[in-house]
Coordinates of C-alpha atoms in Angstrom, one line a residue:
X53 CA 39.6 -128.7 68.0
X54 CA 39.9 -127.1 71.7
X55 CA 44.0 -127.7 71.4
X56 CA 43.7 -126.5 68.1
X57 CA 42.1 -123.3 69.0
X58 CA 44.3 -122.9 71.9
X59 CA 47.7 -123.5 70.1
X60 CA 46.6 -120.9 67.4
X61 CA 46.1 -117.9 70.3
X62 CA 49.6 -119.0 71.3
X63 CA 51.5 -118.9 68.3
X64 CA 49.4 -115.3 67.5
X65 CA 50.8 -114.4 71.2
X66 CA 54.1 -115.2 69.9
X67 CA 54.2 -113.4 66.9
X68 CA 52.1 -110.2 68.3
X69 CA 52.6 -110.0 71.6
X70 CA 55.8 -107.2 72.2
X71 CA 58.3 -108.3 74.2
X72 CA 59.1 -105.9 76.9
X73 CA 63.0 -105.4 78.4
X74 CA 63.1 -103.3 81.6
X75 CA 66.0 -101.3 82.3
X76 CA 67.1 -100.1 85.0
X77 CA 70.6 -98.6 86.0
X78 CA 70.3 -98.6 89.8
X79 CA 68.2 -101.6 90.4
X80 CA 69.6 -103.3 87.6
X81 CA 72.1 -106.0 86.8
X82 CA 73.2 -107.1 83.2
X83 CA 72.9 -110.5 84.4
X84 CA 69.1 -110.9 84.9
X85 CA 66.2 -111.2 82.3
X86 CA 64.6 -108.0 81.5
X87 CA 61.8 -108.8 83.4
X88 CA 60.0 -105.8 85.2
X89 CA 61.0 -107.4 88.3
X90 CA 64.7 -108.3 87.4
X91 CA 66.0 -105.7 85.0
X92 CA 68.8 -105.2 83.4
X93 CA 71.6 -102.2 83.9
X94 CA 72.9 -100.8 80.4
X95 CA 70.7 -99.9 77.6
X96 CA 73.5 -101.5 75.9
X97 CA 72.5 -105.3 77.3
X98 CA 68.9 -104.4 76.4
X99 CA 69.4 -103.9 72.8
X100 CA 71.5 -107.3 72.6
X101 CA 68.3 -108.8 73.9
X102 CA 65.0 -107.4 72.6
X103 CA 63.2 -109.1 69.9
X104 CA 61.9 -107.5 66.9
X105 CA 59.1 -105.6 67.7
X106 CA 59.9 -105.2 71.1
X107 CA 59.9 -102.5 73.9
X108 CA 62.5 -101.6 75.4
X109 CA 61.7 -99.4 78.9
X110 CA 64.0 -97.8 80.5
X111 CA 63.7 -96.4 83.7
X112 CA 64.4 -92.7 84.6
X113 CA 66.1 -92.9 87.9
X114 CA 67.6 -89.6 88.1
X115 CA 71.0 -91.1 87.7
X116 CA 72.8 -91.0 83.8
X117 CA 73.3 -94.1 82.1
X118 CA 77.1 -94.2 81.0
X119 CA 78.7 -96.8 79.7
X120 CA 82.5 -98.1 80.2
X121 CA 85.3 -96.3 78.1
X122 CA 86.0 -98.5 75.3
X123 CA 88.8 -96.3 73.7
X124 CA 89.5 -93.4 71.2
X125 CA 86.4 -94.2 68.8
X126 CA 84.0 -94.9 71.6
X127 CA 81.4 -96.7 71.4
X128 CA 77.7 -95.5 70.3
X129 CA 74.3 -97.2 71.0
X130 CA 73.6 -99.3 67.9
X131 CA 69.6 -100.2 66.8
X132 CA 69.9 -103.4 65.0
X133 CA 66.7 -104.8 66.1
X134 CA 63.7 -103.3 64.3
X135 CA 60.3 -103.8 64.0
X136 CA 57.4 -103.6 61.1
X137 CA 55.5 -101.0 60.0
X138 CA 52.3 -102.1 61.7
X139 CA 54.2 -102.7 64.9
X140 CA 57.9 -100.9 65.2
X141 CA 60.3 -101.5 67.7
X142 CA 59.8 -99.4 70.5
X143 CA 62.7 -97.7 73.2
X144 CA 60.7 -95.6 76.0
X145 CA 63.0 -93.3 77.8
X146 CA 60.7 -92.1 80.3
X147 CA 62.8 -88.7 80.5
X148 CA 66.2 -90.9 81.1
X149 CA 69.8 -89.6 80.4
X150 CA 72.1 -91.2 78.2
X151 CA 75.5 -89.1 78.7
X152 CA 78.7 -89.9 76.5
X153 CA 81.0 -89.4 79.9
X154 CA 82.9 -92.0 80.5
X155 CA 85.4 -92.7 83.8
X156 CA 89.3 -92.7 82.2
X157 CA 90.5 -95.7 84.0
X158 CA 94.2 -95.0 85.5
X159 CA 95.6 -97.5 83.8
X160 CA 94.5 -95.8 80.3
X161 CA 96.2 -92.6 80.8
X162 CA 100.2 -92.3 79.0
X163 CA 102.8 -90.0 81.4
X164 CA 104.5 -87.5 79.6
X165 CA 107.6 -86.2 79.7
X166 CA 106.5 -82.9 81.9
X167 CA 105.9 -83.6 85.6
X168 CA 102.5 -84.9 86.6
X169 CA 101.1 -84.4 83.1
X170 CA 99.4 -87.3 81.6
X171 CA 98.0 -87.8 78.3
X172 CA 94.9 -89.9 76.4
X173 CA 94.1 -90.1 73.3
X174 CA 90.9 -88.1 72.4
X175 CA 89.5 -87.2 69.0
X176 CA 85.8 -86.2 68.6
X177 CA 83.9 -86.2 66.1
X178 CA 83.6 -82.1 65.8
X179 CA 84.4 -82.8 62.2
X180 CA 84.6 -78.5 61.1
X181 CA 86.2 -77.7 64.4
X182 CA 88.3 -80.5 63.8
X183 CA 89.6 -78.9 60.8
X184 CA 90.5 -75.4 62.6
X185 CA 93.5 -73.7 63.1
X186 CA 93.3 -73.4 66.7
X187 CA 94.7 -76.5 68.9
X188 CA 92.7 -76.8 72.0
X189 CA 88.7 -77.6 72.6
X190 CA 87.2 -74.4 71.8
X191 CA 86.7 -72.0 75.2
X192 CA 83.0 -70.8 73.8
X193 CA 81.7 -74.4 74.1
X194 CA 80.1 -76.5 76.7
X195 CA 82.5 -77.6 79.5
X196 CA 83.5 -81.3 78.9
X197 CA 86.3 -82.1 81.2
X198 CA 85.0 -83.8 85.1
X199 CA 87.0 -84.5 88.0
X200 CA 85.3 -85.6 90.9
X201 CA 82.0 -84.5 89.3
X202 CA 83.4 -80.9 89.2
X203 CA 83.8 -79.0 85.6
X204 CA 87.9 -78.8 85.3
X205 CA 89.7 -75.6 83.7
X206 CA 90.0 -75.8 79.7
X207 CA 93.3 -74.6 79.0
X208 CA 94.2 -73.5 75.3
X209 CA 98.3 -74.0 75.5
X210 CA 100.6 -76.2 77.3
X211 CA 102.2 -73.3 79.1
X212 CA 98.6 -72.7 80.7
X213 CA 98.4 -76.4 81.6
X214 CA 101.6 -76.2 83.3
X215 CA 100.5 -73.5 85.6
X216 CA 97.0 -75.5 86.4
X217 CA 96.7 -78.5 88.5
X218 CA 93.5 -80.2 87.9
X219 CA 93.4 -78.7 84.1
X220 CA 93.2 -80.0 80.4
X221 CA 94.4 -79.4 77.2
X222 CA 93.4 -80.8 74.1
X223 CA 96.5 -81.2 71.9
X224 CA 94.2 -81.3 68.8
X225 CA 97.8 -81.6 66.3
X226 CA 98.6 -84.8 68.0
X227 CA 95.0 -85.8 68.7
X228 CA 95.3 -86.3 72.3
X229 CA 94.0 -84.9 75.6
X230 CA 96.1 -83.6 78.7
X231 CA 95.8 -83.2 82.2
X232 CA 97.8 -82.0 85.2
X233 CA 97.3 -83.9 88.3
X234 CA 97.4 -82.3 91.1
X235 CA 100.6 -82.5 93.4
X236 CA 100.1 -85.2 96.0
X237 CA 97.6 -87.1 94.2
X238 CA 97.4 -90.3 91.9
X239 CA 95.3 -90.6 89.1
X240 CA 93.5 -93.7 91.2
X241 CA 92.6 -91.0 93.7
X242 CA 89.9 -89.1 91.1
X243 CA 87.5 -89.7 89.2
X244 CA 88.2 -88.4 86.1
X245 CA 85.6 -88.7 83.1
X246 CA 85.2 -87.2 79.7
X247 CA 83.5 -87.7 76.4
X248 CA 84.0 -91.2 74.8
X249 CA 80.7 -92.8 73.6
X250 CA 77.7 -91.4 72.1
X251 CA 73.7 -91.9 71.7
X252 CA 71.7 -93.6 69.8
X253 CA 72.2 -94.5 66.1
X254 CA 69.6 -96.7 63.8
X255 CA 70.1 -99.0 61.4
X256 CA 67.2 -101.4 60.6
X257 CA 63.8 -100.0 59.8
X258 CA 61.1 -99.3 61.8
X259 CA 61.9 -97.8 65.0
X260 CA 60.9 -95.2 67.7
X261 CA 62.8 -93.5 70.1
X262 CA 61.4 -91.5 72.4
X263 CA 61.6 -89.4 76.2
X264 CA 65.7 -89.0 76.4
X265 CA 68.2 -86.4 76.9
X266 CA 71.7 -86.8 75.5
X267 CA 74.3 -85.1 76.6
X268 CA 78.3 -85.2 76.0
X269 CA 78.3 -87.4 73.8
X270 CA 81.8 -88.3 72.1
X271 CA 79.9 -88.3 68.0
X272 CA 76.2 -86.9 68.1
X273 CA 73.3 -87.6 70.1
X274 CA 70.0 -89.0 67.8
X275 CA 71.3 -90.9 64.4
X276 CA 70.0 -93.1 61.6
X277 CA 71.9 -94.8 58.9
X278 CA 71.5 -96.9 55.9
X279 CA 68.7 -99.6 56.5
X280 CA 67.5 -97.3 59.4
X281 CA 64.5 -95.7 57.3
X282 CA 60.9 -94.9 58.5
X283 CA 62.7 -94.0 61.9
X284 CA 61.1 -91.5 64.7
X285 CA 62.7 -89.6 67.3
X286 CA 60.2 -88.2 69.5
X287 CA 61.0 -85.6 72.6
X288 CA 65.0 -86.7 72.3
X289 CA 67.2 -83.5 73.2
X290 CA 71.0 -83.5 72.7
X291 CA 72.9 -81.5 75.2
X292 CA 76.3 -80.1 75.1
X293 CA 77.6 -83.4 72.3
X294 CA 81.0 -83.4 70.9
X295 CA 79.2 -83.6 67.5
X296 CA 76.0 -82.8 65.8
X297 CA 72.7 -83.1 68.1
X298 CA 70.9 -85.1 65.1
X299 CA 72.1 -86.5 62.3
X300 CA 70.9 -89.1 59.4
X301 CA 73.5 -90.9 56.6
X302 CA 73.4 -93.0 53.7
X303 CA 69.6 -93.1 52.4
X304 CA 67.9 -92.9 55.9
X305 CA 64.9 -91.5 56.7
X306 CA 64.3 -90.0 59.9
X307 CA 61.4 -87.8 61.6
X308 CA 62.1 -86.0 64.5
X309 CA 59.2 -84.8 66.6
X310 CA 59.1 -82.4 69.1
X311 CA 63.3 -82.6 69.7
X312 CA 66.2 -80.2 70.5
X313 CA 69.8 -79.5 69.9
X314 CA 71.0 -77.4 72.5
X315 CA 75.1 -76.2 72.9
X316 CA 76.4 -79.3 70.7
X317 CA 79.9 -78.3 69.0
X318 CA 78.4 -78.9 65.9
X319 CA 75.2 -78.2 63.8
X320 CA 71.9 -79.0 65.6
X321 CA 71.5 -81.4 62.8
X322 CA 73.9 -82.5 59.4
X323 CA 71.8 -84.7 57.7
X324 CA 74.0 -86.3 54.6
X325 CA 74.3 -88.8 51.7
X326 CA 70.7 -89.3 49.8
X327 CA 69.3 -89.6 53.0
X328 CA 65.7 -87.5 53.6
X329 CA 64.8 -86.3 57.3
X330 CA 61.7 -84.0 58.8
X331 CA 61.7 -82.2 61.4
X332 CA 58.6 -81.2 63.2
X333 CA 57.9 -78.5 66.3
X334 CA 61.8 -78.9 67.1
X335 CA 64.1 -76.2 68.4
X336 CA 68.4 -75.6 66.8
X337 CA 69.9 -73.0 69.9
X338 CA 73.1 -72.2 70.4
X339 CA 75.2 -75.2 68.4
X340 CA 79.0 -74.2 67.8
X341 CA 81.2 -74.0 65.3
X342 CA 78.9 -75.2 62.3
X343 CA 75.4 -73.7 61.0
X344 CA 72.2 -74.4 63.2
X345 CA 71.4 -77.3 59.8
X346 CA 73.5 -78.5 58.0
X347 CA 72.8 -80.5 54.6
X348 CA 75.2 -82.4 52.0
X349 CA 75.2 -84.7 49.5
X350 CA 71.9 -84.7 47.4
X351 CA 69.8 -85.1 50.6
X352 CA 66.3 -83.9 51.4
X353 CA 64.7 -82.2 53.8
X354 CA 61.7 -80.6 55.5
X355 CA 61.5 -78.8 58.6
X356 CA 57.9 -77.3 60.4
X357 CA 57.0 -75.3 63.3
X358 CA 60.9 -75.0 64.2
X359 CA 62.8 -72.2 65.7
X360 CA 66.9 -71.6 64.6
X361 CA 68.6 -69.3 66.8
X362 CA 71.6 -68.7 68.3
X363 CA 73.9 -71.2 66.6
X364 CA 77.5 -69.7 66.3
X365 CA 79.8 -68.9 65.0
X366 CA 78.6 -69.5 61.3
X367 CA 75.3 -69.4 59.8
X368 CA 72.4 -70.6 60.6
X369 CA 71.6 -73.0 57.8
X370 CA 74.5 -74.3 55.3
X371 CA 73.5 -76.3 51.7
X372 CA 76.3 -78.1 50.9
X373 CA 76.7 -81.1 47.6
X374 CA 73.4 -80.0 46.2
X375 CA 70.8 -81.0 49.0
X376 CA 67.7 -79.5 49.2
X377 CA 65.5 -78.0 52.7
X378 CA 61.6 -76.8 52.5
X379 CA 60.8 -74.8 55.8
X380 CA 57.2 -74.0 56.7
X381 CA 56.2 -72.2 59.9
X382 CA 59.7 -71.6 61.0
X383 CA 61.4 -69.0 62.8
X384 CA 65.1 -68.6 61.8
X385 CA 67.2 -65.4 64.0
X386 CA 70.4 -64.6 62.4
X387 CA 73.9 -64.4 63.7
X388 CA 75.4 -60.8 63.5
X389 CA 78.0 -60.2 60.5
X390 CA 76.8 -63.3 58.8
X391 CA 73.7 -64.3 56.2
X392 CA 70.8 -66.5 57.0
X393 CA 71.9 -68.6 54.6
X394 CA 75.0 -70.1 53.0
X395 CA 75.2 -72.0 49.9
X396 CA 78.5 -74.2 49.6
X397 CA 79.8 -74.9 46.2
X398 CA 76.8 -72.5 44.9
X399 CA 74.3 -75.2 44.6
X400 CA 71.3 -76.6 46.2
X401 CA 67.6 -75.8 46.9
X402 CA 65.6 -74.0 49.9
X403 CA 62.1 -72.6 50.2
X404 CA 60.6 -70.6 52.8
X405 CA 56.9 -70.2 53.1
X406 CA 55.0 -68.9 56.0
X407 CA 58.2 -68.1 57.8
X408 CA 59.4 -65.1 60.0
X409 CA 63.3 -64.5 59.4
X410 CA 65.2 -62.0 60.4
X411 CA 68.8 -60.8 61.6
X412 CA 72.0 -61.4 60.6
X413 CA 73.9 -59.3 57.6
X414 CA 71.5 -60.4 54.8
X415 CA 69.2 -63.0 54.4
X416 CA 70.6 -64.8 51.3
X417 CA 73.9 -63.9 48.8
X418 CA 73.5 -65.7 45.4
X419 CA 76.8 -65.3 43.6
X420 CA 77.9 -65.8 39.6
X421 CA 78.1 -69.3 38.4
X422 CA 76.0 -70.9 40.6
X423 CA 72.8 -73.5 40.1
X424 CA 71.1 -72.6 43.6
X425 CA 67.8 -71.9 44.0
X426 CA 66.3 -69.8 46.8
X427 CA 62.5 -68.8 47.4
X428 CA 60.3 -66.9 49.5
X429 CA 56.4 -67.3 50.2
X430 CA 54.5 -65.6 52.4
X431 CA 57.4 -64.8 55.0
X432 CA 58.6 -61.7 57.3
X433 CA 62.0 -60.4 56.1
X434 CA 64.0 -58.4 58.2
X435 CA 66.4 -56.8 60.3
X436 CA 69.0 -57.6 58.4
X437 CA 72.2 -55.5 58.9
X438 CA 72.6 -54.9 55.2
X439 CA 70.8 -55.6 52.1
X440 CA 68.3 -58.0 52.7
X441 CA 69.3 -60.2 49.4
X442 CA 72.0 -59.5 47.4
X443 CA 72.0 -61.4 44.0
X444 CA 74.2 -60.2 40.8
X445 CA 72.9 -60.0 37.4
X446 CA 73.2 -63.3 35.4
X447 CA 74.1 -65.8 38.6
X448 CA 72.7 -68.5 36.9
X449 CA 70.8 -69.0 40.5
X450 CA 67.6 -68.4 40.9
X451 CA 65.9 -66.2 43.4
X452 CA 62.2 -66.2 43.8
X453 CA 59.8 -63.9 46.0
X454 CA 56.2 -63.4 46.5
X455 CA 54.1 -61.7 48.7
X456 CA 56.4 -61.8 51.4
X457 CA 56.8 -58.3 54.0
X458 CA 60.3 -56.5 53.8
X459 CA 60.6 -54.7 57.6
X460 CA 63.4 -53.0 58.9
X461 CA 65.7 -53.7 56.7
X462 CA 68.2 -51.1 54.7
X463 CA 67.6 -52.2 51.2
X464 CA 67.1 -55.2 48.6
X465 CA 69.3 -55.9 46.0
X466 CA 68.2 -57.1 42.7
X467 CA 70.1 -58.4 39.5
X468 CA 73.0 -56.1 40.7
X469 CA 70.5 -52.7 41.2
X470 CA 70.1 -51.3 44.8
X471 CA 66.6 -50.6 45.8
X472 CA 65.3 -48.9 49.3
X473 CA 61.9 -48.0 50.6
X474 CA 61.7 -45.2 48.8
X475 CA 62.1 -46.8 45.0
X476 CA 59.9 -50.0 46.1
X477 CA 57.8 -49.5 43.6
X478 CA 60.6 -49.6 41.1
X479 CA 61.5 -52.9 42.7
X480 CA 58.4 -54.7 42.6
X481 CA 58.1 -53.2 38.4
X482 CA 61.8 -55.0 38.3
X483 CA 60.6 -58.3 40.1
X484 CA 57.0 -58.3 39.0
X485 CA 56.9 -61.7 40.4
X486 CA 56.8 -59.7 44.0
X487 CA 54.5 -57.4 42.6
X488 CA 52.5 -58.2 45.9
X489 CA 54.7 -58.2 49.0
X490 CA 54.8 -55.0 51.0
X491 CA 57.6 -52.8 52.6
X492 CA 56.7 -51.8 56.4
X493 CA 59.3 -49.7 58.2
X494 CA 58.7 -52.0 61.8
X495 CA 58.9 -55.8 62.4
X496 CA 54.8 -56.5 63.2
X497 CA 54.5 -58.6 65.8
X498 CA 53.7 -62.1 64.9
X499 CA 52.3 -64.0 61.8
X500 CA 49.3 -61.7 60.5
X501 CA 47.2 -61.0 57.2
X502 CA 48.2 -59.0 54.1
X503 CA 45.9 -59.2 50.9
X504 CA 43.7 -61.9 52.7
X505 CA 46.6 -64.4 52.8
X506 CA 48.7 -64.9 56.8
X507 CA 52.3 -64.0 56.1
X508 CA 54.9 -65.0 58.8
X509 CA 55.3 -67.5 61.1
X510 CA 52.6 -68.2 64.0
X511 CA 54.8 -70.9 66.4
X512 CA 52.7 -73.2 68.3
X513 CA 52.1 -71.9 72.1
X514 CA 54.0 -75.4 73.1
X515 CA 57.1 -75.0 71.2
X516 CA 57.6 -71.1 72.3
X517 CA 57.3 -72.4 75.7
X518 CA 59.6 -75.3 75.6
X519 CA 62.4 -73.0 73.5
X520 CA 62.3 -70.4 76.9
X521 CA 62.4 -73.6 78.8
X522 CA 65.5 -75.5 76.6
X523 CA 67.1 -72.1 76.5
X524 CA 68.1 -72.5 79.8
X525 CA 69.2 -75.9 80.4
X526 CA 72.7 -77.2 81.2
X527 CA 74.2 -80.6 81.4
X528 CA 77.3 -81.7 84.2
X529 CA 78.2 -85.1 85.3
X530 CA 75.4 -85.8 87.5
X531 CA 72.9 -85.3 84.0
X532 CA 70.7 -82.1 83.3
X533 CA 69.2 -79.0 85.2
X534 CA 67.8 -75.6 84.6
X535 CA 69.1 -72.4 85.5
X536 CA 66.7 -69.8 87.0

């Protein structure tokens, strides 16, 4: 009975006990067990060898964990070990880096023609930029090129290369990067690194991600995919990435708690393809050359207690294929010469309640021959450059508003009539489903009460402080810092 007994507690140890894989990328080597006193290097060896509903620790040494350059398409860290819903695979971070950099080994780099210029291919995944006119990395976003652990000049023309030893140029027509070495030197001599892998990416259900920074990485920085439902991101902030900070595909589901895209050249998040995300207390500031979110594809999503600001040089949330986004407790700070809002193809669904929005040229443009739907509860309008909505009679769109405040804004414009401060009373006879909201010449200061009900945003104390924090961090090649 005693063995009996004793073989049951170790077959429940088995099955419930969560195997642990320590990592480690100074004490580390690949070669050992995991152990907590022999682990491993890469975060790469660690997910070949954690079982299901296992931990995986990593250790935050202070030094990035990078992985080898593997090529044009990189390589990106794949979940494919999950867990169960009372007991999900777990990858700690501890505040760890995970940066996309990756050393060019010499014997990877083409010569050209021109004297000590040298080429690689290089094609990130910066899928809008991608499609621009221009041919070089764009000279408003983060600096991606590292020699010797130094940022390198980002030329925009081969003529400019020419003239600067040490520089790049990224010949986006033929899809390749190019660099001038410096007379006297050998491409053995430096240490040259640039963006070639990228962050996490989940595929199997059940799994928790939590305590990392991303930064450069070649795609995006937080993912899910397919299989990869009931996934959580929690404290993960992408830094200066070639692509979109977050991003979840193909029926996924995804919460992200408490994260931030910061200065990716892309949206802060483009969350596609039936798949359904939330996003909870996190911060969009300062992504390039897509909108702060970014939604196709008939997928859903729902965003609280976020703040969108700064994300250039578009606006600062897109619709696109229909998808659908629900914000509650949000603020959202326009770009100038450019709406809040942008609805691609004229279709898709957003709501607004408790939120406090303002800048930009106008909040929302609903044009003829479109199915979108737009609606306002409870929010702060204003600021707004222009007219704070502008909708034309018989859009076939839908624009709803209720007891929202309209501040410092130069006029609304309903079903194709113009109405200001003065003929609000007109306005709210015309839309007597806003028979309620209330016209105040001055942005008040903070969320606060009209008729009884709070109207505006009230951010938690926690995320206000981490957005002043996150606005001024910066990523190089030895991992993050903040300016003063």
């Amino acid at each position: 009975m005693k063995k009996i007994l004793l073989c049951g507690i170790l077959l429940m140890t088995v099955i419930c006990g969560a195997q642990t894989v320590y990592v480690n990328n100074v004490k580390g080597n690949d070669k050992n067990d995991g152990s907590k006193n022999k682990p491993v290097a890469s975060i790469w060896q660690a997910l070949k060898i954690v079982k299901k509903s296992g931990v995986i620790d990593v250790a935050n040494t202070g030094k990035p964990y990078q992985t080898p350059y593997y090529g044009v398409n990189g390589r990106q860290m794949n979940v494919t070990v999950g867990g169960t819903a009372e007991k999900p695979l777990e990858i700690r971070g501890n505040g760890a880096v995970i940066t996309g950099l990756s050393v060019i080994p010499e014997n990877k780099w083409s010569k050209t023609a021109d004297k000590n210029i040298y080429s690689l291919p290089f094609w990130p995944m910066s899928n809008f930029y991608k499609g621009a006119k221009t041919n070089y990395w764009p000279d408003t976003s983060a600096k991606i090129w590292w020699v010797n652990r130094k940022a390198a000049p980002n030329c925009l023309d081969m003529a400019t290369l020419k003239k600067t030893p040490g520089g790049f140029w990224w010949n986006k027509a033929q899809k390749k990067v190019l660099f001038h070495l410096p007379e006297g030197k050998k491409l053995g001599d430096l240490r040259i690194e640039l963006p070639a892998n990228s962050g996490f990416y989940i595929l199997v259900p059940h799994v928790i991600i939590r305590d990392f920074y991303c930064i450069f990485s070649w795609n995006d920085g937080f993912d899910t995919a397919g299989l990869g439902y009931d996934g959580i991101y929690r404290n993960c902030i992408a830094v200066n990435n070639c692509g979109q900070g977050f991003s979840c595909h193909a029926a996924g589901s995804t919460l992200y708690e408490d994260c931030a895209a910061i200065g990716c050249n892309s949206s802060g998040s483009c969350d596609v393809d039936q798949s359904f995300s939330r996003y909870i207390r996190c911060i969009f500031y300062k992504n390039t050359y897509e909108a702060g979110i970014h939604t196709q594809h008939n997928s859903q999503h729902y965003y609280g207690d976020c703040i969108i600001a700064g994300n250039i040089p578009f606006e600062q949330i897109w619709l696109f294929g229909n998808s659908s986004q629900h914000y509650f407790n949000c603020l959202i700070e326009g770009t100038p010469g450019l709406d809040i809002v942008k609805f691609k193809y004229n279709s898709g669904t957003v709501s607004f309640r408790n939120c406090t929005i303002r800048g930009g040229k106008s909040i929302v443009e609903l044009k003829k021959n479109g199915i979108s739907c737009a609606a306002f509860q409870h929010c702060i309008l204003g600021g707004t450059e222009k007219s704070l909505f502008v909708t034309e009679p018989d859009t076939g769109s839908s624009l709803m508003l209720r007891e929202n405040v309209y501040c410092n804004v130069k006029d609304v414009v309903f079903k194709g009539k113009t109405y200001t401060s003065a003929d609000f009373a007109s306005y709210k006879k015309a839309n007597k489903g806003d028979a309620h909201s209330v016209w105040l010449e001055k942005e008040p200061r903070g969320a606060f009460r009209v008729n009884k009900r709070l109207v505006g945003a009230a951010i938690p104390s926690s995320v206000w402080k981490r957005y002043e924090k996150l606005k001024k961090i910066r990523a190089n090649a030895d991992g993050i810092y903040f300016e003063k």
